[in-house]
Short mmCIF file of C-alpha atoms in Angstrom, two decimals:
data_model
loop_
_atom_site.label_atom_id
_atom_site.label_comp_id
_atom_site.label_asym_id
_atom_site.label_seq_id
_atom_site.Cartn_x
_atom_site.Cartn_y
_atom_site.Cartn_z
CA MET A 1 0.00 0.00 0.00
CA ASN A 2 1.38 3.42 -0.80
CA GLN A 3 1.52 6.27 1.61
CA GLN A 4 -1.40 8.25 0.31
CA ASP A 5 -3.80 5.33 0.32
CA PHE A 6 -2.58 4.42 3.76
CA ILE A 7 -3.27 7.89 5.09
CA ALA A 8 -6.63 8.04 3.33
CA SER A 9 -7.81 4.81 4.85
CA ARG A 10 -6.62 5.48 8.39
CA GLU A 11 -7.14 9.20 8.74
CA ALA A 12 -10.63 8.94 10.19
CA ALA A 13 -9.52 6.61 12.98
CA TRP A 14 -6.57 8.85 13.84
CA GLN A 15 -8.82 11.85 14.08
CA ARG A 16 -11.19 9.99 16.39
CA LEU A 17 -8.25 9.04 18.58
CA GLU A 18 -7.01 12.62 18.60
CA ALA A 19 -10.44 13.86 19.60
CA LEU A 20 -10.59 11.45 22.51
CA LEU A 21 -7.09 12.38 23.65
CA ASP A 22 -7.89 16.06 23.47
CA GLY A 23 -10.75 15.46 25.81
CA ARG A 24 -13.44 16.26 23.33
CA ASP A 25 -16.63 14.30 23.34
CA GLY A 26 -16.57 10.82 22.03
CA PRO A 27 -17.09 7.24 23.08
CA GLN A 28 -14.38 6.75 25.68
CA ALA A 29 -14.68 3.00 25.42
CA GLU A 30 -13.12 3.15 21.99
CA LEU A 31 -9.85 4.57 23.28
CA PRO A 32 -7.90 1.35 23.95
CA ALA A 33 -8.81 -0.18 20.59
CA LEU A 34 -8.02 3.02 18.71
CA TYR A 35 -4.73 3.27 20.57
CA ARG A 36 -3.73 -0.27 19.66
CA GLN A 37 -4.60 0.40 16.03
CA ALA A 38 -2.48 3.53 16.10
CA CYS A 39 0.43 1.51 17.49
CA HIS A 40 -0.02 -0.95 14.66
CA ASP A 41 -0.12 1.90 12.14
CA LEU A 42 3.05 3.38 13.56
CA ALA A 43 4.83 0.06 13.28
CA LEU A 44 3.68 -0.24 9.67
CA ALA A 45 4.71 3.29 8.80
CA ARG A 46 8.16 2.74 10.26
CA GLU A 47 8.59 -0.59 8.56
CA ARG A 48 7.50 0.69 5.17
CA ARG A 49 9.59 3.81 5.55
CA TYR A 50 6.86 6.28 4.90
CA GLY A 51 7.80 9.94 5.16
CA HIS A 52 8.91 11.28 8.50
CA GLY A 53 6.05 13.74 8.62
CA LEU A 54 3.64 10.86 8.93
CA ILE A 55 5.83 8.89 11.31
CA VAL A 56 6.29 11.86 13.62
CA ARG A 57 2.57 12.48 13.71
CA LEU A 58 1.86 8.86 14.57
CA GLU A 59 4.60 8.83 17.22
CA ASP A 60 3.02 11.83 18.83
CA LEU A 61 -0.39 10.16 18.80
CA VAL A 62 0.98 6.96 20.29
CA LEU A 63 2.91 8.80 23.01
CA ARG A 64 -0.14 10.74 24.05
CA GLY A 65 -2.25 7.59 24.04
CA HIS A 66 0.38 5.81 26.12
CA GLN A 67 0.43 8.60 28.65
CA THR A 68 -3.33 8.72 28.87
CA LEU A 69 -3.86 4.99 29.22
CA TYR A 70 -1.05 4.25 31.63
CA ARG A 71 -1.40 7.06 34.09
CA SER A 72 -2.44 6.05 37.58
CA ARG A 73 -5.88 7.18 38.56
CA HIS A 74 -7.32 6.29 41.88
CA ASP A 75 -8.91 7.97 44.83
CA PRO A 76 -6.15 8.49 47.35
CA TRP A 77 -8.13 9.34 50.47
CA PRO A 78 -9.11 5.90 51.79
CA ALA A 79 -5.56 4.72 51.25
CA ILE A 80 -4.24 7.73 53.15
CA ALA A 81 -6.58 7.07 56.03
CA ARG A 82 -5.46 3.46 56.21
CA TRP A 83 -1.86 4.53 56.07
CA LEU A 84 -2.27 6.92 58.97
CA ALA A 85 -4.08 4.32 61.00
CA GLY A 86 -1.35 1.77 60.74
CA GLY A 87 0.63 1.81 57.54
CA LEU A 88 3.10 4.40 58.75
CA ALA A 89 3.77 2.54 61.97
CA ARG A 90 4.31 -0.69 60.05
CA ALA A 91 6.72 1.04 57.70
CA VAL A 92 8.72 2.37 60.62
CA ARG A 93 8.81 -1.04 62.26
CA ARG A 94 9.93 -2.60 59.01
CA GLU A 95 12.90 -0.25 58.85
CA TRP A 96 13.58 -0.39 62.55
CA ARG A 97 17.31 -0.81 62.09
CA PHE A 98 17.62 2.51 60.32
CA VAL A 99 15.38 4.18 62.87
CA ALA A 100 17.49 2.74 65.67
CA VAL A 101 20.74 3.95 64.12
CA SER A 102 19.24 7.36 63.46
CA ALA A 103 17.95 7.59 67.03
CA ALA A 104 21.35 6.62 68.34
CA LEU A 105 23.04 9.19 66.13
CA PHE A 106 20.68 11.84 67.40
CA TYR A 107 19.91 11.16 71.04
CA LEU A 108 23.31 9.91 72.15
CA PRO A 109 25.26 12.96 71.01
CA ALA A 110 22.52 15.18 72.40
CA LEU A 111 22.72 13.54 75.81
CA PHE A 112 26.48 13.65 75.61
CA ALA A 113 26.38 17.38 74.90
CA ILE A 114 23.99 17.96 77.78
CA GLY A 115 26.22 16.04 80.14
CA LEU A 116 29.34 17.74 78.89
CA VAL A 117 27.96 21.23 79.35
CA LEU A 118 26.54 20.42 82.75
CA TRP A 119 29.90 19.05 83.86
CA GLN A 120 32.06 21.78 82.35
CA PRO A 121 29.81 24.79 81.73
CA GLN A 122 32.50 26.82 80.07
CA LEU A 123 32.63 24.36 77.17
CA VAL A 124 29.35 25.69 75.84
CA THR A 125 31.17 28.46 74.01
CA SER A 126 33.13 25.93 72.02
CA LEU A 127 29.92 24.26 70.90
CA LEU A 128 27.72 27.29 70.32
CA ASP A 129 28.08 30.77 69.00
CA VAL A 130 28.04 33.43 71.72
CA GLU A 131 25.23 35.25 69.96
CA ILE A 132 23.04 32.17 69.96
CA ILE A 133 23.73 31.57 73.63
CA ARG A 134 22.60 35.08 74.38
CA GLN A 135 19.44 34.66 72.31
CA MET A 136 18.56 31.41 74.05
CA GLU A 137 19.13 32.93 77.44
CA ALA A 138 16.87 35.83 76.58
CA MET A 139 14.18 33.49 75.35
CA TYR A 140 14.13 31.33 78.43
CA ASP A 141 15.09 33.69 81.27
CA PRO A 142 12.41 33.15 83.89
CA SER A 143 12.88 36.63 85.28
CA ARG A 144 11.90 38.25 82.00
CA PRO A 145 8.21 38.83 81.46
CA ASP A 146 8.24 37.99 77.79
CA ALA A 147 10.07 34.72 78.00
CA VAL A 148 8.46 31.73 76.38
CA GLY A 149 5.78 30.21 78.48
CA ARG A 150 5.61 33.24 80.70
CA ASP A 151 4.08 35.95 78.63
CA PRO A 152 0.37 36.34 79.35
CA GLU A 153 0.11 39.03 76.76
CA ARG A 154 0.80 36.69 73.88
CA ARG A 155 -1.65 37.28 71.14
CA ALA A 156 -3.22 34.73 68.89
CA ASP A 157 -1.69 36.16 65.79
CA SER A 158 1.82 35.89 67.08
CA GLY A 159 1.01 32.23 67.61
CA LEU A 160 0.13 32.03 63.96
CA MET A 161 3.37 33.72 63.06
CA MET A 162 5.37 31.27 65.11
CA LEU A 163 3.39 28.41 63.57
CA GLY A 164 4.44 29.51 60.15
CA TYR A 165 8.01 29.90 61.29
CA TYR A 166 8.15 26.48 62.90
CA ILE A 167 6.57 24.73 59.94
CA ARG A 168 9.04 26.25 57.56
CA ASN A 169 12.12 25.95 59.73
CA ASN A 170 11.67 22.54 61.26
CA THR A 171 10.22 20.67 58.31
CA GLY A 172 12.99 22.22 56.24
CA ILE A 173 15.53 20.73 58.60
CA GLY A 174 13.84 17.35 58.27
CA PHE A 175 13.80 17.49 54.48
CA ARG A 176 17.42 18.54 54.34
CA THR A 177 18.37 15.70 56.66
CA PHE A 178 16.64 13.32 54.31
CA ALA A 179 18.10 14.79 51.15
CA GLY A 180 21.60 14.59 52.59
CA GLY A 181 21.25 10.84 52.51
CA ILE A 182 22.01 10.73 48.83
CA ALA A 183 25.59 11.70 49.57
CA PHE A 184 26.12 8.12 50.73
CA GLY A 185 24.47 9.00 53.99
CA LEU A 186 27.08 11.55 54.97
CA GLY A 187 24.77 14.53 54.69
CA THR A 188 22.25 12.87 56.97
CA LEU A 189 25.00 12.00 59.41
CA PHE A 190 26.15 15.58 59.46
CA PHE A 191 22.70 17.03 60.02
CA LEU A 192 21.82 14.58 62.76
CA LEU A 193 25.03 15.14 64.67
CA TYR A 194 25.00 18.88 64.20
CA ASN A 195 21.42 19.32 65.38
CA ALA A 196 21.96 16.89 68.26
CA LEU A 197 25.00 18.74 69.55
CA MET A 198 23.33 22.13 69.17
CA LEU A 199 20.20 21.04 71.01
CA GLY A 200 22.15 19.26 73.69
CA ALA A 201 24.42 22.23 74.25
CA VAL A 202 21.49 24.62 74.54
CA ALA A 203 19.65 22.30 76.89
CA GLY A 204 22.69 21.70 79.04
CA HIS A 205 23.64 25.33 79.24
CA LEU A 206 20.17 26.56 80.12
CA SER A 207 19.85 23.90 82.79
CA ALA A 208 23.27 24.80 84.16
CA ILE A 209 22.41 28.46 84.62
CA GLY A 210 19.06 27.71 86.20
CA PHE A 211 16.74 28.44 83.31
CA GLY A 212 15.62 24.83 83.22
CA GLU A 213 12.21 25.60 84.70
CA THR A 214 11.37 27.68 81.64
CA PHE A 215 13.10 25.52 79.10
CA TRP A 216 12.08 21.93 79.80
CA PRO A 217 8.31 22.37 80.11
CA PHE A 218 8.37 24.28 76.86
CA VAL A 219 10.46 21.86 74.89
CA LEU A 220 9.35 18.46 76.14
CA GLY A 221 5.77 18.86 74.92
CA HIS A 222 6.33 19.33 71.23
CA GLY A 223 9.67 17.60 71.49
CA ALA A 224 7.85 14.26 71.58
CA LEU A 225 6.83 14.86 67.98
CA GLU A 226 9.59 17.08 66.72
CA LEU A 227 12.64 15.22 67.98
CA ASN A 228 11.28 11.91 66.79
CA ALA A 229 10.42 13.47 63.45
CA ILE A 230 14.07 14.41 63.11
CA VAL A 231 14.96 10.81 63.91
CA LEU A 232 12.58 9.57 61.22
CA SER A 233 13.97 12.00 58.65
CA GLY A 234 17.41 10.76 59.52
CA ALA A 235 16.27 7.17 59.11
CA ALA A 236 14.89 7.98 55.66
CA GLY A 237 18.15 9.65 54.69
CA LEU A 238 20.16 6.70 55.96
CA MET A 239 18.01 4.40 53.85
CA LEU A 240 19.04 6.37 50.78
CA GLY A 241 22.66 6.28 51.75
CA HIS A 242 22.54 2.58 52.49
CA ALA A 243 21.05 1.87 49.07
CA LEU A 244 24.07 3.54 47.52
CA ILE A 245 26.64 1.94 49.76
CA ALA A 246 25.30 -1.60 49.83
CA PRO A 247 22.99 -2.14 46.87
CA GLY A 248 23.17 -5.93 47.13
CA ARG A 249 22.56 -7.55 43.80
CA LEU A 250 21.05 -4.53 42.15
CA ARG A 251 22.77 -1.71 40.37
CA ARG A 252 23.23 1.24 42.64
CA LEU A 253 20.73 3.29 40.68
CA ASP A 254 18.04 0.65 40.85
CA ALA A 255 18.64 0.10 44.54
CA LEU A 256 18.41 3.84 45.11
CA ARG A 257 15.18 4.09 43.21
CA LEU A 258 13.56 1.22 45.10
CA ARG A 259 14.65 2.44 48.50
CA ALA A 260 13.73 6.04 47.73
CA ARG A 261 10.08 5.04 47.58
CA ALA A 262 10.27 3.30 50.94
CA ALA A 263 12.28 6.15 52.45
CA LEU A 264 9.73 8.66 51.25
CA GLU A 265 7.00 6.86 53.13
CA ILE A 266 8.93 7.37 56.36
CA LEU A 267 9.60 10.96 55.45
CA TRP A 268 5.91 11.66 55.01
CA GLY A 269 5.40 10.45 58.53
CA ALA A 270 8.15 12.76 59.70
CA ALA A 271 6.61 15.70 57.84
CA LEU A 272 3.26 15.07 59.49
CA MET A 273 4.89 14.93 62.88
CA PHE A 274 6.70 18.20 62.20
CA LEU A 275 3.37 19.76 61.32
CA LEU A 276 1.70 18.59 64.51
CA ALA A 277 4.73 19.60 66.54
CA ALA A 278 4.60 23.07 65.01
CA PHE A 279 1.01 23.46 66.15
CA ILE A 280 1.84 22.34 69.66
CA GLU A 281 4.94 24.52 69.78
CA ALA A 282 3.11 27.58 68.55
CA PHE A 283 -0.12 27.32 70.53
CA TRP A 284 0.26 24.99 73.49
CA SER A 285 3.82 25.19 74.73
CA PRO A 286 4.00 28.96 75.17
CA LEU A 287 0.74 29.22 77.14
CA ALA A 288 1.46 31.20 80.27
CA GLY A 289 -1.31 30.29 82.66
CA ILE A 290 -0.58 26.56 82.76
CA SER A 291 1.19 25.01 85.70
CA VAL A 292 4.51 23.35 85.14
CA THR A 293 3.20 20.03 86.40
CA LEU A 294 0.45 20.01 83.84
CA LYS A 295 2.93 20.73 81.08
CA TYR A 296 5.14 17.86 82.18
CA ALA A 297 2.10 15.61 82.36
CA VAL A 298 1.03 16.48 78.84
CA ALA A 299 4.59 16.00 77.64
CA GLY A 300 4.66 12.56 79.23
CA LEU A 301 1.36 11.74 77.57
CA LEU A 302 2.63 12.82 74.17
CA TRP A 303 5.81 10.77 74.46
CA SER A 304 3.81 7.72 75.48
CA LEU A 305 1.39 8.20 72.61
CA VAL A 306 4.15 8.52 70.05
CA ILE A 307 5.98 5.46 71.30
CA ALA A 308 2.77 3.48 71.61
CA TYR A 309 1.74 4.40 68.09
CA PHE A 310 4.95 3.23 66.54
CA LEU A 311 5.10 0.10 68.64
CA PHE A 312 1.51 -1.04 68.40
CA ALA A 313 -0.45 0.63 65.62
CA GLY A 314 -1.28 -1.41 62.58
CA ARG A 315 -0.27 -4.72 64.07
CA ARG A 316 -2.14 -7.62 62.64
CA HIS A 317 -0.99 -11.20 62.59
CA GLY A 318 2.54 -10.33 63.50
CA ALA A 319 3.05 -7.41 61.11
CA MET B 1 23.79 0.78 21.26
CA ASN B 2 26.70 0.15 18.90
CA ALA B 3 29.68 2.37 18.37
CA ASP B 4 28.48 3.49 14.94
CA ALA B 5 25.20 4.87 16.15
CA PRO B 6 25.23 8.67 16.05
CA LEU B 7 25.17 10.56 19.31
CA ASP B 8 21.58 11.32 20.01
CA ASN B 9 19.46 12.48 22.85
CA ARG B 10 16.70 10.07 21.93
CA ARG B 11 15.87 7.39 24.39
CA GLU B 12 13.80 4.40 23.37
CA VAL B 13 11.10 3.02 25.58
CA GLU B 14 9.27 -0.16 24.74
CA THR B 15 5.59 -0.03 25.55
CA PRO B 16 3.50 -3.04 26.50
CA GLU B 17 2.11 -2.98 22.96
CA GLY B 18 5.56 -3.66 21.64
CA ILE B 19 6.02 -0.21 20.14
CA LEU B 20 9.23 1.71 20.61
CA LEU B 21 8.57 5.22 21.81
CA HIS B 22 11.22 7.83 21.24
CA LEU B 23 11.70 10.38 23.96
CA SER B 24 13.94 13.35 23.25
CA VAL B 25 15.76 14.00 26.49
CA ALA B 26 16.51 17.62 27.31
CA GLY B 27 20.00 18.78 28.22
CA PRO B 28 21.20 21.11 30.96
CA LEU B 29 20.78 24.37 29.05
CA PRO B 30 17.01 24.30 28.40
CA ARG B 31 16.49 23.01 31.90
CA ALA B 32 18.58 25.82 33.34
CA LEU B 33 16.57 28.39 31.41
CA ALA B 34 13.31 26.85 32.58
CA TRP B 35 14.62 26.94 36.14
CA ALA B 36 15.50 30.60 35.81
CA LEU B 37 12.01 31.41 34.56
CA ASP B 38 10.45 29.48 37.42
CA LEU B 39 12.71 31.31 39.86
CA LEU B 40 11.53 34.62 38.50
CA LEU B 41 7.93 33.53 38.74
CA ARG B 42 8.37 32.32 42.30
CA GLY B 43 10.04 35.60 43.23
CA ILE B 44 7.08 37.54 41.94
CA LEU B 45 4.76 35.21 43.81
CA TYR B 46 6.67 35.76 47.06
CA LEU B 47 6.50 39.52 46.57
CA VAL B 48 2.78 39.52 45.94
CA LEU B 49 2.03 37.17 48.81
CA GLY B 50 4.35 39.09 51.11
CA LEU B 51 2.52 42.32 50.37
CA LEU B 52 -0.87 40.74 50.80
CA PHE B 53 -0.06 38.94 54.02
CA GLY B 54 1.88 41.89 55.33
CA LEU B 55 -1.39 43.70 55.61
CA LEU B 56 -2.64 41.15 58.09
CA GLY B 57 -0.06 41.76 60.80
CA ARG B 58 1.74 39.02 62.66
CA GLY B 59 -0.88 36.42 61.90
CA GLY B 60 -0.41 37.22 58.28
CA MET B 61 3.31 36.76 58.73
CA GLY B 62 2.68 33.24 59.96
CA LEU B 63 0.49 32.43 57.01
CA PHE B 64 3.13 33.90 54.74
CA LEU B 65 5.77 31.62 56.20
CA VAL B 66 3.56 28.59 55.68
CA ALA B 67 2.94 29.70 52.11
CA LEU B 68 6.67 30.21 51.67
CA PHE B 69 7.34 26.70 52.91
CA LEU B 70 4.76 25.16 50.61
CA ILE B 71 5.98 27.07 47.58
CA GLU B 72 9.64 26.39 48.33
CA TRP B 73 9.24 22.64 48.46
CA PHE B 74 6.08 21.86 46.53
CA TYR B 75 5.69 24.38 43.71
CA PRO B 76 7.27 22.06 41.14
CA VAL B 77 5.39 19.04 42.52
CA LEU B 78 2.00 20.61 42.02
CA PHE B 79 2.72 21.56 38.44
CA GLU B 80 4.35 18.28 37.56
CA VAL B 81 1.46 16.17 38.77
CA ARG B 82 -1.55 18.30 37.90
CA PHE B 83 -0.38 20.09 34.79
CA GLY B 84 1.13 17.35 32.72
CA GLY B 85 4.67 17.44 34.02
CA ARG B 86 5.25 21.08 33.15
CA THR B 87 5.97 23.96 35.45
CA PRO B 88 5.41 27.35 33.82
CA GLY B 89 9.12 27.67 33.13
CA LYS B 90 9.25 24.26 31.51
CA ARG B 91 6.13 24.93 29.53
CA ALA B 92 7.70 28.06 28.10
CA LEU B 93 10.71 26.04 26.97
CA GLY B 94 8.68 23.14 25.67
CA LEU B 95 9.89 20.66 28.28
CA ARG B 96 8.01 18.01 30.20
CA VAL B 97 8.84 15.73 33.12
CA VAL B 98 7.89 12.08 32.67
CA HIS B 99 8.85 8.76 34.16
CA ASP B 100 11.50 6.90 32.26
CA ASP B 101 8.88 4.60 30.82
CA GLY B 102 7.02 7.53 29.30
CA THR B 103 4.16 7.63 31.78
CA PRO B 104 3.14 10.92 33.37
CA MET B 105 4.24 11.98 36.85
CA ARG B 106 2.78 10.67 40.07
CA TRP B 107 2.81 12.32 43.50
CA GLY B 108 5.39 10.04 45.08
CA THR B 109 8.01 10.32 42.38
CA SER B 110 7.50 14.03 41.96
CA VAL B 111 8.04 14.61 45.66
CA ILE B 112 11.23 12.53 45.71
CA ARG B 113 12.49 14.33 42.64
CA ASN B 114 11.92 17.77 44.06
CA LEU B 115 12.94 17.19 47.64
CA LEU B 116 16.37 16.25 46.35
CA LEU B 117 16.75 19.66 44.71
CA VAL B 118 18.58 20.83 47.80
CA VAL B 119 21.26 18.23 47.23
CA ASP B 120 21.47 19.07 43.55
CA PHE B 121 22.03 22.64 44.59
CA LEU B 122 25.23 21.85 46.46
CA PRO B 123 27.94 23.08 46.68
CA PHE B 124 26.63 26.13 44.87
CA LEU B 125 24.16 26.89 42.07
CA TYR B 126 23.29 23.28 41.20
CA ALA B 127 26.87 22.21 40.57
CA ALA B 128 26.12 18.68 41.77
CA GLY B 129 23.02 18.52 39.61
CA LEU B 130 24.94 19.77 36.60
CA ALA B 131 27.71 17.25 37.16
CA SER B 132 25.17 14.49 37.43
CA MET B 133 23.47 15.63 34.23
CA LEU B 134 26.70 15.65 32.31
CA LEU B 135 27.72 12.23 33.59
CA SER B 136 24.46 10.43 33.06
CA ARG B 137 23.42 9.24 29.66
CA GLU B 138 20.05 10.87 29.78
CA PHE B 139 20.96 14.13 31.48
CA ARG B 140 19.57 13.12 34.83
CA ARG B 141 20.27 15.12 37.92
CA LEU B 142 20.35 13.43 41.31
CA GLY B 143 16.65 13.90 41.83
CA ASP B 144 15.92 12.28 38.48
CA LEU B 145 18.18 9.35 39.31
CA ALA B 146 16.47 8.69 42.60
CA ALA B 147 12.96 9.07 41.23
CA GLY B 148 13.39 7.43 37.84
CA THR B 149 12.28 10.42 35.78
CA LEU B 150 13.39 12.22 32.65
CA VAL B 151 12.93 15.71 31.32
CA VAL B 152 11.98 15.48 27.65
CA HIS B 153 11.26 17.89 24.86
CA ASP B 154 7.63 18.10 23.97
CA ARG B 155 6.97 17.32 20.38
CA PRO B 156 6.32 20.69 18.74
CA ALA B 157 2.88 20.90 17.24
CA GLY B 158 2.68 21.22 13.50
CA ALA B 159 5.56 19.04 12.42
CA ILE B 160 6.55 18.30 8.86
CA PRO B 161 3.71 19.05 6.48
CA ALA B 162 2.24 16.57 4.09
CA ILE B 163 3.52 16.28 0.57
CA ALA B 164 1.67 18.45 -1.90
CA PRO B 165 0.52 16.49 -4.91
CA ALA B 166 2.67 17.20 -7.96
CA ASP B 167 1.49 17.70 -11.54
CA LYS B 168 3.02 14.70 -13.06
CA PRO B 169 4.26 12.03 -10.73
CA ARG B 170 7.24 10.39 -12.33
CA ARG B 171 8.58 6.99 -11.61
CA PRO B 172 12.26 6.93 -10.65
CA PRO B 173 14.38 5.39 -13.41
CA VAL B 174 16.09 2.98 -11.02
CA ALA B 175 14.76 0.88 -8.22
CA LEU B 176 15.37 2.68 -4.98
CA ASP B 177 15.60 0.95 -1.67
CA GLU B 178 13.47 1.91 1.27
CA GLU B 179 15.79 4.42 2.89
CA GLU B 180 16.26 6.23 -0.39
CA ARG B 181 12.52 6.41 -0.95
CA GLN B 182 12.10 7.82 2.51
CA VAL B 183 14.74 10.46 1.85
CA LEU B 184 12.86 11.62 -1.23
CA LEU B 185 9.57 11.75 0.65
CA ASP B 186 11.16 13.83 3.40
CA PHE B 187 12.80 16.14 0.92
CA ALA B 188 9.51 16.84 -0.80
CA ALA B 189 7.81 17.44 2.54
CA ARG B 190 10.45 19.92 3.62
CA LEU B 191 10.47 21.91 0.39
CA GLU B 192 8.27 24.64 1.78
CA ARG B 193 10.80 25.43 4.45
CA LEU B 194 13.84 25.59 2.22
CA THR B 195 15.01 28.53 0.15
CA PRO B 196 15.14 27.80 -3.59
CA GLU B 197 18.92 27.96 -3.61
CA ARG B 198 19.22 25.54 -0.76
CA ALA B 199 16.62 23.22 -2.28
CA ARG B 200 18.55 23.16 -5.51
CA GLU B 201 21.80 22.52 -3.69
CA LEU B 202 20.27 19.56 -1.88
CA ALA B 203 18.58 18.24 -5.01
CA LEU B 204 21.86 18.25 -6.88
CA ALA B 205 23.26 15.90 -4.25
CA ALA B 206 21.08 13.19 -5.78
CA GLY B 207 23.68 12.93 -8.53
CA PRO B 208 22.74 10.63 -11.38
CA LEU B 209 19.06 10.74 -10.48
CA VAL B 210 18.79 14.38 -11.56
CA ALA B 211 21.67 14.50 -14.05
CA ASP B 212 19.39 14.96 -17.04
CA ALA B 213 16.81 17.17 -15.40
CA GLY B 214 16.41 20.86 -16.13
CA ASP B 215 15.00 21.53 -12.67
CA PRO B 216 16.38 19.02 -10.18
CA VAL B 217 14.03 20.13 -7.43
CA ALA B 218 10.94 19.58 -9.56
CA ARG B 219 12.26 16.23 -10.73
CA LEU B 220 12.76 15.00 -7.18
CA ARG B 221 9.35 16.31 -6.23
CA ASP B 222 7.79 14.35 -9.03
CA HIS B 223 9.61 11.23 -7.92
CA ALA B 224 8.43 11.73 -4.37
CA ALA B 225 4.85 12.23 -5.50
CA TRP B 226 5.02 8.98 -7.43
CA ILE B 227 6.42 7.13 -4.43
CA ALA B 228 3.74 8.49 -2.15
CA GLY B 229 0.91 7.98 -4.58
CA GLU B 230 1.70 4.79 -6.37
CA GLY B 231 4.47 3.47 -4.27
CA ARG B 232 5.80 0.02 -4.53
#
């Protein structure tokens, strides 16, 4: 068959396919059959070496059909609800080794920094910038009326401002910790250690100079979510790094790609925890009229809830 | 891919129907330009939002920071998933983000791809991303490698026009093989876009086929019309 007859006989079908792909009205049920015919026509046109104008047009048609037919279309909300109810916890339990290493890399240096600063208070200047020390002291000085957790004049809109700040700052830290994992895990390592030492130094220093009564009630509440979210981000980053370092039988790229999906699941959990922590940090923790005991109690409750969720949620038949 | 194959940015993907799709992968320069456009657009967005939210006091500041966070990390994701793989910058340059099997973007892969932008940015101005693009066969930056995506050129609409029917289709004096027939068909299709001098110069390259013709271009056009119309 020559090119012109070919075009003449197939043109109508191609136009119908184009109309369906453009989203114009037409019997949608015809799309798969029309697409398969277009694939066949493309193969013929290539084999018979018809002009490139025709081949390019058919390639375009086939590519668009391919993209339309093979996109994923499903309602995500029930799956998200199921994931929150237990899927996230299962994912974290599945990767418990990475979570454990990340927790160790975060909490141990933090505790070490706290202990170090409590034992030798003058060492804080070698861990922290003097300017930051001064800022922290100003924030948590119990004798100042506008310290966190003390200021009864706090307005609702400054809470909103701090919410925005915390969401941006803290989730950004989490994402960066994750992204650093692609540098064979070294970036994640750096972020975890750096943040751990900073936090530990601040905590130790403030406790050493007697500001602990302002600091700990404030931090422990949202810390249940925020600190563990940092741990989860670190775990996700370590998963990336591990895929690159020890890909097993796969090529490094393939291992990275596979593990990136799993790591992302953990990171979503971390992002959610950052969000919740930001709300608590902006609206609950700074409340002035609450007694310290109540704040500690709520903090204890939050820690228990977080640990219980990750230990027990979503367990069925030994998952 | 053998050593004789010409360097090309086309990547072949086999579909389940057994067809080979050709994707034209985009290099660093168009992507950099698209990024610059998106940066400009985002800057304008920040300005506008900053002004708007600035009117609302400290609460507005908080909302602005949330908006800043969302735009910083998720601006490309939204466009890639909901707008056919094209942020405004990419759309202006005719680029599109797809999976490496040709399918359109999904939420998970788009998020992975864009969260890793911060690593591509290191140590400064996307040096790591650029290095990765130059080293990988399909110009993938680190985010593309981790997510399994490609940035391809969209096929421009209105490709090569159809061959206009000639007055007297003329059978070629010798039997031509398939590639040669295709070359003639393409030449005739492109005639509109060539200057007469250039068309003549190309037509003369046919050598013996046009040796006895007064107008080589017309002769080749007649041959092409015969091939298209009466063919084999």
